[in-house]
XYZ file of C-alpha atoms in Angstrom:
702
model
C 24.318 0.398 -24.734
C 27.701 1.387 -26.194
C 26.101 4.420 -27.795
C 24.653 5.418 -24.444
C 28.003 5.141 -22.680
C 29.678 7.343 -25.313
C 26.880 9.881 -25.517
C 25.834 9.910 -21.873
C 24.414 13.405 -21.381
C 25.951 15.381 -18.569
C 23.928 16.913 -15.747
C 23.490 20.639 -16.511
C 26.209 22.566 -14.700
C 23.639 24.876 -13.091
C 22.472 21.900 -10.932
C 25.884 20.743 -9.723
C 25.692 22.595 -6.386
C 22.355 20.921 -5.639
C 23.819 17.456 -6.210
C 26.758 18.009 -3.860
C 26.500 15.953 -0.648
C 24.795 17.535 2.361
C 28.163 17.714 4.173
C 29.157 20.460 1.705
C 26.728 22.772 3.563
C 28.078 24.983 6.388
C 27.733 23.404 9.838
C 27.017 19.883 8.547
C 29.892 17.595 9.480
C 30.050 13.826 9.026
C 27.926 12.973 12.074
C 25.147 15.475 11.316
C 25.471 14.634 7.629
C 24.638 10.975 8.311
C 21.506 11.983 10.244
C 20.377 14.477 7.588
C 20.998 11.916 4.820
C 18.951 9.335 6.741
C 16.079 11.812 7.060
C 16.017 13.494 3.655
C 18.600 11.928 1.344
C 22.309 12.513 0.785
C 22.230 15.474 -1.650
C 21.584 19.174 -1.063
C 18.548 18.956 -3.364
C 16.938 16.406 -1.005
C 16.728 19.095 1.677
C 14.713 21.263 -0.713
C 12.104 18.494 -0.985
C 11.813 18.150 2.810
C 8.838 20.447 3.335
C 7.622 21.896 6.650
C 4.480 20.424 8.218
C 3.772 23.235 10.725
C 4.566 26.828 11.692
C 5.594 28.549 14.919
C 4.491 32.189 15.043
C 6.982 34.261 17.041
C 5.179 37.571 16.416
C 3.453 37.447 19.833
C 5.557 39.856 21.962
C 3.777 40.384 25.286
C 5.048 41.812 28.568
C 5.787 39.162 31.237
C 2.502 39.819 33.078
C 0.464 39.306 29.846
C 2.222 36.138 28.617
C -0.405 33.350 28.496
C 0.618 29.801 29.537
C 1.033 27.471 26.514
C 1.713 30.327 24.082
C 4.962 30.852 22.173
C 6.160 34.325 23.201
C 9.092 36.547 22.187
C 9.912 38.802 25.176
C 12.559 41.458 25.872
C 14.014 40.798 29.357
C 16.754 42.008 31.703
C 18.833 39.229 33.357
C 18.760 39.572 37.169
C 20.102 36.373 38.795
C 21.680 32.959 38.087
C 20.513 30.172 40.426
C 22.645 27.022 40.428
C 20.890 23.738 41.356
C 21.351 22.254 44.833
C 21.187 18.655 43.508
C 22.101 17.236 40.059
C 18.423 16.484 39.421
C 17.380 20.115 39.695
C 17.647 22.500 36.750
C 19.813 25.602 36.426
C 17.586 28.722 36.580
C 18.191 32.208 35.231
C 15.827 34.898 36.580
C 14.866 37.747 34.258
C 12.349 40.590 34.413
C 10.658 43.447 32.638
C 8.667 46.312 34.199
C 5.580 44.047 34.688
C 7.059 41.011 36.417
C 9.728 38.284 36.527
C 10.176 34.983 34.680
C 12.729 32.150 34.945
C 14.594 30.418 32.125
C 15.127 26.736 32.935
C 18.068 24.580 31.745
C 18.452 20.877 32.555
C 22.003 19.375 32.430
C 23.244 22.885 31.655
C 26.796 23.752 30.639
C 27.133 26.530 33.217
C 29.830 28.578 31.448
C 27.767 28.544 28.239
C 24.581 29.750 30.008
C 26.502 32.479 31.875
C 28.098 33.668 28.645
C 24.733 33.732 26.902
C 22.876 35.561 29.712
C 25.175 38.008 31.576
C 23.567 39.597 34.661
C 22.316 43.142 34.092
C 22.098 42.814 30.267
C 18.998 42.775 28.093
C 18.155 39.751 25.901
C 15.298 38.843 23.559
C 14.057 35.368 24.500
C 11.587 33.230 22.528
C 9.957 29.984 23.668
C 6.849 28.364 25.134
C 5.473 29.851 28.375
C 4.753 27.367 31.197
C 3.592 27.942 34.788
C 5.521 26.401 37.720
C 4.503 27.098 41.327
C 2.435 30.035 40.048
C 5.458 31.587 38.280
C 5.942 31.844 34.471
C 8.980 30.028 33.054
C 10.471 29.003 29.681
C 12.297 25.639 29.635
C 15.189 25.501 27.158
C 14.256 28.636 25.169
C 14.227 28.225 21.365
C 16.150 31.491 20.835
C 18.177 33.907 22.976
C 19.576 36.945 21.097
C 20.799 40.478 21.844
C 18.618 43.510 21.093
C 20.739 44.214 18.007
C 19.975 40.714 16.669
C 16.244 40.902 17.376
C 15.399 41.287 13.684
C 17.124 37.949 12.970
C 14.397 36.113 14.889
C 12.152 34.730 12.175
C 8.705 36.175 12.671
C 7.151 32.869 11.560
C 9.239 29.707 11.715
C 8.649 26.540 9.697
C 8.490 23.220 11.610
C 10.178 20.228 9.936
C 9.990 16.491 10.581
C 13.070 15.188 12.438
C 14.847 11.901 13.093
C 16.452 10.567 16.310
C 19.577 12.575 17.190
C 18.798 15.491 14.851
C 17.373 18.682 16.374
C 15.362 21.442 14.711
C 18.001 24.199 14.645
C 20.783 22.569 12.592
C 18.206 21.098 10.201
C 16.492 24.468 9.626
C 19.918 26.057 9.115
C 20.894 23.385 6.579
C 17.616 23.843 4.673
C 18.163 27.632 4.575
C 21.691 27.062 3.238
C 20.295 24.669 0.589
C 17.720 27.306 -0.438
C 20.508 29.863 -0.855
C 22.216 27.468 -3.275
C 19.057 26.914 -5.332
C 19.514 28.732 -8.658
C 16.885 30.402 -10.822
C 16.253 27.848 -13.571
C 14.977 28.247 -17.145
C 11.150 27.907 -17.201
C 9.965 24.462 -18.318
C 6.218 25.051 -17.963
C 4.009 25.820 -20.930
C 3.510 29.638 -20.612
C -0.258 29.552 -21.273
C -0.788 26.797 -18.658
C 1.383 28.603 -16.083
C -0.567 31.844 -16.618
C -3.922 30.074 -16.346
C -2.879 28.506 -13.024
C -1.489 31.813 -11.729
C 1.802 30.160 -10.710
C 5.125 31.873 -9.988
C 8.463 30.520 -11.232
C 10.011 27.416 -9.631
C 12.427 29.188 -7.279
C 9.827 31.646 -5.933
C 7.422 28.744 -5.259
C 10.191 26.768 -3.519
C 11.055 29.678 -1.213
C 7.364 30.263 -0.480
C 6.742 26.668 0.705
C 9.757 26.847 3.019
C 8.685 30.217 4.469
C 4.992 29.748 5.277
C 3.389 32.749 6.976
C 0.191 30.995 8.089
C -1.189 27.444 8.512
C -3.013 27.929 5.174
C 0.334 28.228 3.381
C 1.077 24.620 4.395
C -1.980 23.357 2.538
C -1.214 20.949 -0.305
C -3.581 22.897 -2.548
C -1.791 26.249 -2.000
C -0.519 27.718 -5.318
C 3.187 27.316 -4.453
C 2.733 23.687 -3.375
C 0.661 22.925 -6.488
C 3.348 24.383 -8.734
C 6.031 22.179 -7.160
C 3.778 19.104 -7.201
C 3.155 19.660 -10.911
C 6.907 19.992 -11.564
C 7.514 16.630 -9.882
C 4.605 14.958 -11.688
C 5.721 16.406 -15.033
C 9.274 15.093 -14.490
C 7.859 11.663 -13.652
C 5.383 11.541 -16.558
C 7.902 12.912 -19.059
C 10.424 10.252 -17.985
C 7.801 7.511 -18.381
C 6.692 8.852 -21.789
C 10.280 9.091 -23.091
C 11.068 5.542 -21.962
C 7.819 4.251 -23.452
C 8.494 6.104 -26.728
C 11.986 4.616 -26.799
C 10.614 1.098 -26.154
C 8.027 1.550 -28.893
C 10.516 2.790 -31.446
C 13.407 0.501 -30.452
C 13.775 -2.529 -32.668
C 11.503 -5.326 -31.495
C 10.825 -8.791 -32.851
C 7.668 -10.567 -33.784
C 7.108 -13.698 -31.652
C 4.284 -15.829 -33.096
C 3.518 -19.273 -31.764
C 1.244 -21.743 -33.575
C -0.804 -22.669 -30.490
C 0.132 -26.383 -30.451
C 1.506 -26.362 -26.872
C -1.215 -24.088 -25.505
C -3.891 -26.485 -26.794
C -2.274 -29.356 -24.854
C -2.130 -27.306 -21.640
C -5.750 -26.168 -22.045
C -6.763 -29.824 -22.284
C -4.811 -30.633 -19.093
C -6.339 -27.775 -17.065
C -8.978 -28.912 -14.557
C -10.996 -25.740 -15.308
C -11.886 -23.395 -18.148
C -10.156 -19.998 -18.322
C -12.291 -17.087 -17.068
C -13.350 -14.440 -19.603
C -10.724 -11.970 -18.354
C -7.960 -14.616 -18.369
C -8.906 -15.396 -21.942
C -8.877 -11.699 -22.909
C -5.495 -11.144 -21.192
C -3.923 -14.087 -23.051
C -5.223 -12.713 -26.375
C -3.828 -9.204 -25.629
C -0.411 -10.619 -24.686
C -0.198 -12.927 -27.724
C -1.104 -9.980 -30.018
C 1.557 -7.788 -28.357
C 4.202 -10.483 -28.778
C 3.317 -10.909 -32.459
C 3.704 -7.159 -33.128
C 7.117 -5.934 -34.314
C 7.512 -3.583 -31.290
C 8.640 -4.770 -27.889
C 5.854 -5.664 -25.513
C 5.667 -3.826 -22.158
C 2.493 -4.989 -20.417
C 1.339 -5.177 -16.804
C -1.028 -7.970 -15.786
C -3.043 -6.878 -12.755
C -4.894 -9.667 -11.070
C -6.403 -9.774 -7.656
C -5.355 -12.449 -5.188
C -6.207 -15.889 -6.614
C -7.382 -14.613 -10.004
C -5.116 -17.002 -11.939
C -2.172 -14.920 -13.178
C 0.231 -17.884 -13.219
C -1.785 -19.684 -15.910
C -1.920 -16.524 -18.062
C 1.867 -16.187 -17.662
C 2.376 -19.836 -18.652
C 0.262 -19.431 -21.822
C 2.355 -16.387 -22.787
C 5.596 -18.257 -22.093
C 4.427 -21.226 -24.205
C 3.811 -18.835 -27.109
C 7.546 -18.004 -27.006
C 8.475 -21.730 -26.937
C 6.153 -22.453 -29.903
C 8.087 -19.764 -31.809
C 11.363 -21.611 -31.063
C 12.521 -19.308 -28.228
C 12.712 -19.376 -24.403
C 10.914 -17.560 -21.584
C 11.772 -16.764 -17.939
C 9.660 -15.855 -14.913
C 11.350 -13.946 -12.068
C 9.702 -13.836 -8.608
C 10.821 -11.736 -5.598
C 11.097 -14.611 -3.101
C 12.066 -18.250 -3.212
C 8.698 -19.174 -1.708
C 6.901 -17.503 -4.619
C 9.246 -18.936 -7.242
C 8.651 -22.476 -5.897
C 4.912 -21.833 -5.854
C 4.852 -20.772 -9.521
C 7.046 -23.722 -10.433
C 4.741 -26.158 -8.596
C 1.681 -24.737 -10.425
C 3.352 -24.793 -13.850
C 5.333 -28.063 -13.693
C 2.496 -30.586 -14.325
C 1.031 -28.356 -17.073
C 4.410 -27.908 -18.818
C 4.946 -31.688 -18.576
C 1.561 -32.301 -20.244
C 2.814 -30.275 -23.244
C 6.267 -31.938 -23.234
C 7.992 -28.648 -22.373
C 11.168 -28.525 -20.245
C 10.639 -26.278 -17.192
C 13.405 -25.580 -14.650
C 13.613 -23.821 -11.263
C 16.646 -21.643 -10.459
C 17.147 -20.244 -6.939
C 20.135 -19.246 -4.839
C 19.986 -22.624 -3.075
C 20.823 -24.990 -5.934
C 23.871 -27.243 -5.501
C 26.877 -26.391 -7.677
C 26.327 -29.530 -9.824
C 22.623 -28.862 -10.331
C 23.290 -25.215 -11.140
C 25.914 -26.182 -13.747
C 23.442 -28.533 -15.464
C 20.741 -25.922 -15.354
C 22.926 -23.159 -16.802
C 24.090 -25.478 -19.574
C 20.467 -26.340 -20.393
C 19.482 -22.667 -20.642
C 22.495 -21.905 -22.833
C 22.027 -24.822 -25.252
C 18.243 -24.390 -25.354
C 17.304 -27.818 -23.963
C 15.453 -25.968 -21.160
C 12.524 -24.026 -22.623
C 11.162 -22.274 -19.555
C 12.741 -21.208 -16.286
C 11.229 -19.885 -13.072
C 13.574 -18.255 -10.560
C 14.442 -15.550 -8.075
C 16.816 -12.655 -8.835
C 19.430 -15.443 -9.227
C 18.271 -15.251 -12.885
C 20.035 -11.907 -13.429
C 23.457 -13.165 -12.300
C 26.254 -12.839 -14.845
C 26.705 -16.584 -15.374
C 23.089 -17.072 -16.570
C 22.947 -17.110 -20.384
C 20.082 -18.129 -22.699
C 20.133 -19.592 -26.174
C 17.276 -17.277 -27.212
C 15.271 -15.457 -24.534
C 12.152 -13.836 -26.047
C 9.899 -13.154 -23.025
C 10.533 -12.180 -19.412
C 7.740 -12.296 -16.860
C 8.351 -10.302 -13.667
C 6.076 -11.220 -10.755
C 5.180 -8.684 -8.041
C 7.082 -6.266 -10.186
C 7.036 -3.365 -7.706
C 9.460 -5.382 -5.569
C 12.133 -5.176 -8.260
C 14.051 -2.097 -9.300
C 14.093 -1.066 -12.949
C 17.743 -2.202 -13.090
C 16.801 -5.819 -12.329
C 14.037 -5.720 -14.937
C 16.482 -4.420 -17.543
C 19.233 -6.849 -16.493
C 16.983 -9.831 -17.242
C 15.772 -8.303 -20.535
C 19.417 -7.751 -21.561
C 19.930 -11.551 -21.627
C 18.019 -11.748 -24.918
C 17.429 -9.700 -28.062
C 14.448 -7.281 -28.095
C 12.891 -9.192 -25.200
C 9.163 -8.748 -24.504
C 8.200 -7.857 -20.916
C 5.156 -9.031 -19.004
C 5.008 -7.621 -15.449
C 2.498 -9.056 -12.967
C 1.139 -7.772 -9.685
C -1.350 -9.185 -7.202
C -1.569 -5.760 -5.585
C -4.538 -4.024 -7.169
C -3.373 -0.525 -8.048
C -5.755 2.450 -8.192
C -5.955 4.271 -11.497
C -4.110 7.413 -10.305
C -1.206 5.355 -9.032
C -1.264 3.289 -12.231
C -0.651 6.459 -14.243
C 2.042 7.710 -11.890
C 3.959 4.469 -11.568
C 3.299 2.335 -14.608
C 2.469 4.779 -17.383
C 5.104 3.043 -19.534
C 3.134 -0.228 -19.500
C -0.066 -1.314 -21.225
C -2.358 -3.080 -18.787
C -4.525 -6.187 -18.671
C -6.804 -6.843 -15.692
C -8.081 -10.123 -14.304
C -11.360 -9.236 -12.636
C -13.092 -12.538 -11.818
C -12.158 -15.255 -9.384
C -11.802 -18.768 -10.804
C -14.998 -20.828 -10.866
C -16.085 -22.483 -7.618
C -14.520 -19.907 -5.258
C -16.925 -18.901 -2.461
C -17.043 -15.471 -0.766
C -14.962 -15.206 2.421
C -16.911 -14.467 5.611
C -14.971 -11.559 7.182
C -15.581 -10.591 10.818
C -14.026 -8.079 13.219
C -13.579 -9.190 16.838
C -12.074 -7.292 19.789
C -8.838 -8.846 21.093
C -10.268 -9.168 24.606
C -12.400 -12.016 23.194
C -9.269 -13.986 22.254
C -10.322 -16.916 24.485
C -13.574 -17.335 22.481
C -11.625 -17.194 19.206
C -9.212 -19.936 20.357
C -12.156 -22.099 21.498
C -13.832 -21.598 18.102
C -10.590 -22.540 16.334
C -10.513 -25.755 18.433
C -13.967 -26.712 17.086
C -12.827 -26.022 13.496
C -9.661 -28.129 13.983
C -11.773 -31.044 15.223
C -13.663 -30.833 11.905
C -10.312 -31.048 10.038
C -9.852 -27.338 9.179
C -6.483 -25.691 8.576
C -5.820 -22.241 10.008
C -3.409 -19.373 9.332
C -2.657 -17.247 12.396
C -0.878 -14.021 11.438
C 0.903 -12.174 14.217
C 0.896 -8.405 14.506
C 3.334 -5.898 13.163
C 4.949 -4.601 16.357
C 7.138 -2.059 14.600
C 9.242 -2.048 11.461
C 11.439 -4.734 12.970
C 11.579 -8.406 12.109
C 13.009 -9.156 15.554
C 10.119 -7.803 17.659
C 7.562 -9.192 15.182
C 9.319 -12.523 15.594
C 9.086 -12.422 19.403
C 5.311 -11.947 19.136
C 5.029 -14.854 16.693
C 7.099 -17.184 18.889
C 5.015 -16.289 21.947
C 1.721 -16.964 20.135
C 3.155 -20.218 18.705
C 4.019 -21.311 22.267
C 0.515 -20.538 23.608
C -1.306 -22.282 20.757
C 1.053 -25.287 20.954
C 0.167 -25.744 24.637
C -3.535 -25.653 23.699
C -3.217 -27.858 20.577
C -0.038 -29.950 21.064
C 1.610 -31.236 17.895
C -0.726 -29.317 15.597
C 1.020 -25.932 15.321
C 3.849 -24.902 12.953
C 5.720 -21.573 12.870
C 7.059 -19.649 9.877
C 8.896 -16.288 9.830
C 11.421 -14.293 7.820
C 14.422 -15.051 10.057
C 14.234 -18.820 9.455
C 16.594 -20.697 7.191
C 14.883 -21.674 3.918
C 15.019 -25.387 4.763
C 13.226 -24.849 8.116
C 10.645 -22.675 6.421
C 10.030 -25.282 3.716
C 9.640 -27.995 6.375
C 7.063 -25.941 8.336
C 5.215 -25.139 5.124
C 5.220 -28.789 4.035
C 3.789 -29.871 7.423
C 0.935 -27.397 6.924
C 0.321 -28.291 3.264
C 0.198 -32.022 4.097
C -2.037 -31.456 7.137
C 0.429 -32.733 9.751
C 0.199 -29.225 11.241
C -3.270 -27.677 11.251
C -2.310 -24.182 12.432
C 0.417 -22.124 10.775
C 1.537 -19.214 12.962
C 3.295 -16.656 10.776
C 4.626 -13.135 10.425
C 3.636 -11.426 7.175
C 5.993 -13.621 5.082
C 2.864 -15.454 3.925
C 1.367 -12.266 2.487
C 2.019 -13.091 -1.148
C 1.825 -16.315 -3.072
C 1.322 -19.052 -0.485
C -1.258 -21.411 -1.921
C -2.882 -24.006 0.371
C -6.440 -24.645 -0.909
C -7.272 -26.707 2.219
C -6.763 -23.677 4.516
C -10.139 -22.114 5.349
C -9.543 -19.858 8.377
C -7.363 -16.723 8.536
C -6.832 -15.029 11.906
C -5.071 -11.642 11.791
C -4.027 -10.331 15.182
C -4.028 -6.546 15.694
C -5.513 -6.100 12.227
C -5.655 -2.335 12.841
C -1.848 -2.176 12.451
C -1.941 -3.404 8.858
C -2.631 -1.442 5.695
C -5.709 -2.285 3.631
C -3.748 -3.738 0.726
C -1.865 -5.986 3.151
C -5.042 -7.158 4.909
C -6.525 -7.926 1.503
C -3.440 -9.912 0.466
C -3.490 -11.893 3.713
C -7.211 -12.652 3.466
C -6.575 -13.910 -0.076
C -4.591 -16.843 1.361
C -7.925 -18.523 2.255
C -10.970 -19.133 0.069
C -8.753 -20.820 -2.544
C -10.569 -24.173 -2.482
C -14.226 -25.140 -2.720
C -14.921 -24.878 1.038
C -16.454 -21.808 2.705
C -13.752 -19.727 4.409
C -13.580 -17.258 7.288
C -11.290 -14.321 8.028
C -11.180 -13.021 11.616
C -9.753 -9.529 12.083
C -8.782 -9.191 15.749
C -8.378 -5.581 16.852
C -7.096 -3.834 19.954
C -9.431 -1.168 21.364
C -9.793 1.777 21.167
C -9.733 1.992 17.376
C -8.627 5.184 15.603
C -10.804 6.624 12.855
C -8.618 5.382 9.971
C -8.331 1.870 11.427
C -12.097 1.696 11.943
C -12.700 2.786 8.311
C -10.143 0.236 7.097
C -11.758 -2.693 8.926
C -15.240 -1.607 7.772
C -14.111 -1.698 4.113
C -12.656 -5.179 4.636
C -16.048 -6.394 5.895
C -17.912 -4.758 3.002
C -15.971 -5.941 -0.028
C -13.515 -8.448 -1.483
C -12.942 -6.335 -4.612
C -9.217 -5.593 -4.529
C -9.535 -2.653 -6.903
C -12.103 -0.916 -4.685
C -9.969 -1.678 -1.634
C -6.939 -0.103 -3.361
C -8.874 3.098 -4.173
C -10.028 3.376 -0.545
C -6.503 2.680 0.696
C -5.166 5.528 -1.447
C -7.688 7.886 0.171
C -6.906 6.686 3.701
C -3.124 6.490 3.540
C -1.868 8.387 0.540
C 0.256 6.906 -2.216
C 3.568 6.916 -0.330
C 2.682 3.913 1.771
C 0.177 2.269 -0.510
C 2.061 -0.711 -1.852
C 4.320 -0.858 1.144
C 5.855 1.519 -1.353
C 8.993 2.536 0.191
C 9.937 -0.179 -2.276
C 11.965 0.061 -5.415
C 10.371 0.296 -8.809
C 7.877 2.954 -7.776
C 8.663 6.645 -8.050
C 8.547 8.069 -4.563
C 6.731 11.406 -4.648
C 8.235 13.999 -2.320
C 6.079 17.014 -3.245
C 3.013 15.586 -4.950
C 0.265 13.749 -3.096
C -1.659 11.611 -5.553
C -4.800 11.670 -3.411
C -4.822 15.510 -3.571
C -3.135 16.197 -6.911
C -4.871 13.637 -9.155
C -5.991 16.345 -11.612
C -2.452 17.710 -11.853
C -1.233 14.173 -12.608
C -3.637 13.940 -15.557
C -2.507 17.380 -16.796
C 1.176 16.375 -16.469
C 0.479 13.178 -18.397
C -1.229 15.069 -21.240
C 1.560 17.674 -21.339
C 4.277 14.981 -21.423
C 2.590 13.233 -24.360
C 2.363 16.487 -26.299
C 6.005 17.372 -25.575
C 7.276 13.984 -26.809
C 5.094 14.132 -29.936
C 6.393 17.595 -30.865
C 9.972 17.370 -29.633
C 10.964 13.695 -29.095
C 14.638 14.517 -28.491
C 13.977 17.599 -26.305
C 16.052 19.760 -28.652
C 13.947 22.965 -28.546
C 14.592 25.741 -25.955
C 11.710 24.396 -23.822
C 13.134 20.887 -24.382
C 16.469 22.022 -22.918
C 14.666 23.399 -19.847
C 12.772 20.099 -19.533
C 16.066 18.177 -19.507
C 17.071 20.309 -16.511
C 13.752 19.366 -14.875
C 14.433 15.636 -15.428
C 17.867 15.947 -13.817
C 16.488 18.056 -10.957
C 14.126 15.222 -9.993
C 16.766 12.522 -10.633
C 14.951 11.078 -13.647
C 18.215 11.111 -15.650
C 17.736 7.541 -16.862
C 15.048 8.965 -19.165
C 17.470 11.537 -20.600
C 19.812 8.687 -21.466
C 17.144 7.067 -23.634
C 17.036 10.126 -25.909
C 18.613 9.504 -29.238
C 20.707 12.659 -29.208
C 22.776 13.857 -26.289
């Protein structure tokens, strides 16, 4: 780390203007700057990645009499009259004409002096906007452009249309993007010349200008040459960063961690079941990786309920057998407690000390715990991100296990690894990830997959039911409760807001409580941990038979006695999320049911999503379908840290380019591991351009 601080490479000077804040652009003050930063990001370069999604063609220049309603027209007019409104609710009108007829320009809440200055009576102006009809007369409400004849050429013939955010209008954003494009420099070419020629691609800057100045709808297509070139640049930056980090991990000093199996044998004997074939294979792969002299970096992918915790425990015991310690970090306290509850009796059967560290421990308990980790009397620890706090020190940490790893940033992963020497990493995810996304996001990790469900699990009967049959569903639930069943009732996502989601959950909790008094508990993200634990305990112990919840139960809640899952407004959830929620039932030996309640009418995507849920329980197939339906950006709820967010590439469209970028990155690192050649220098610029500088810092020469 000291070496890195001393030799931290500097961003190439040629990029400095692009990494200035957006407020350095003309016309972008603090207020506008905040809105632009919210929409695109805080640097000038972020505006370059904000691509248009539509075009407005202003080349249609009819006479007034020919202007068709609904069309965008650019017309030369003479101003004839200003008509002030009689009441505040009426608009201000400006009448204009050409030799074929007259047309009014309409302004609501107009600043009169401004309109009069813009449109003096008797003068000619070129006006562009959408034609509407009102009382049989053509009009343009709030024209997009009003210019003098001399400025006519300034009117873009074809105008790009950009996504906006509340409070930000099209004009200042388009102006800011143009200013950002003017700052974009010509950069040294980083593409392999033969590959670039074969693809018929221009240089980076020409492609960038082309995507921001589309001339037709076809130019917006993700498979247009300019868009493909930029997508490849982004994918190459991402794959090169991953390959450099992986190469660094492989060549960095590791340690061989070899257990003798004595503790694992005891745990195997205590398990009430035999490991599945894929659990067995995963354990063998992990143990072999830990024994090798390089650092392990492996991802364990296991569908909901496939038994990842046991595989993690076996790996952690291998570290303890070798005289070291291991830690498992989970993204929520609920999950950490769950893992701890699963592992505790098994660790006890092998005589291994296992502790739980969360943000809620009392000062005394935390002191004892920290002392135990430091002196080595605690072998294994499960915790939340409390594990990466400065005061946590280990006697000898050899393995870190990160659960639901896409919820943690790379920094948190590294912070935990830094608490030991040459620490091995096992990342786990219950979100099945399609192969393309695997390559894009986790190319630096080897992977193990758990493909079977543990023995005795029965298929889940999944049905879709229209919400207007809610009464029948509640009656059916009543019959199941009488037979002793336990039911999850998941409330809909209203919008990206915990508060409105919460209101829906509280309302449903009230209705069900009136129907089934004393049998309904409520759990949501706004609750204090103690309240949440109490509600959960009531459900686990069967004192409450229905658990009404927001999506906080999506990952890791394990109640084998629960056999019914009701998901309200299932059409509002992504496939991966529906799959995760359904995986909360079917965890015992009883047959289970999942009811997907939908609001009609269903859109095409929602209908396809619900059909897939009925057809299959295979998380990997569901993930592939989800990628097709939604694109990678949303797939894992992936506005989350730890996953590279693609701004220009779309993995569903550019999968072949991803493979090509991966192959190219491997070749580059084999031939020029420190990026010292002329092409290597250009590639460093590429890494900085796409903010993958962390990879540059892993190079062994600045």
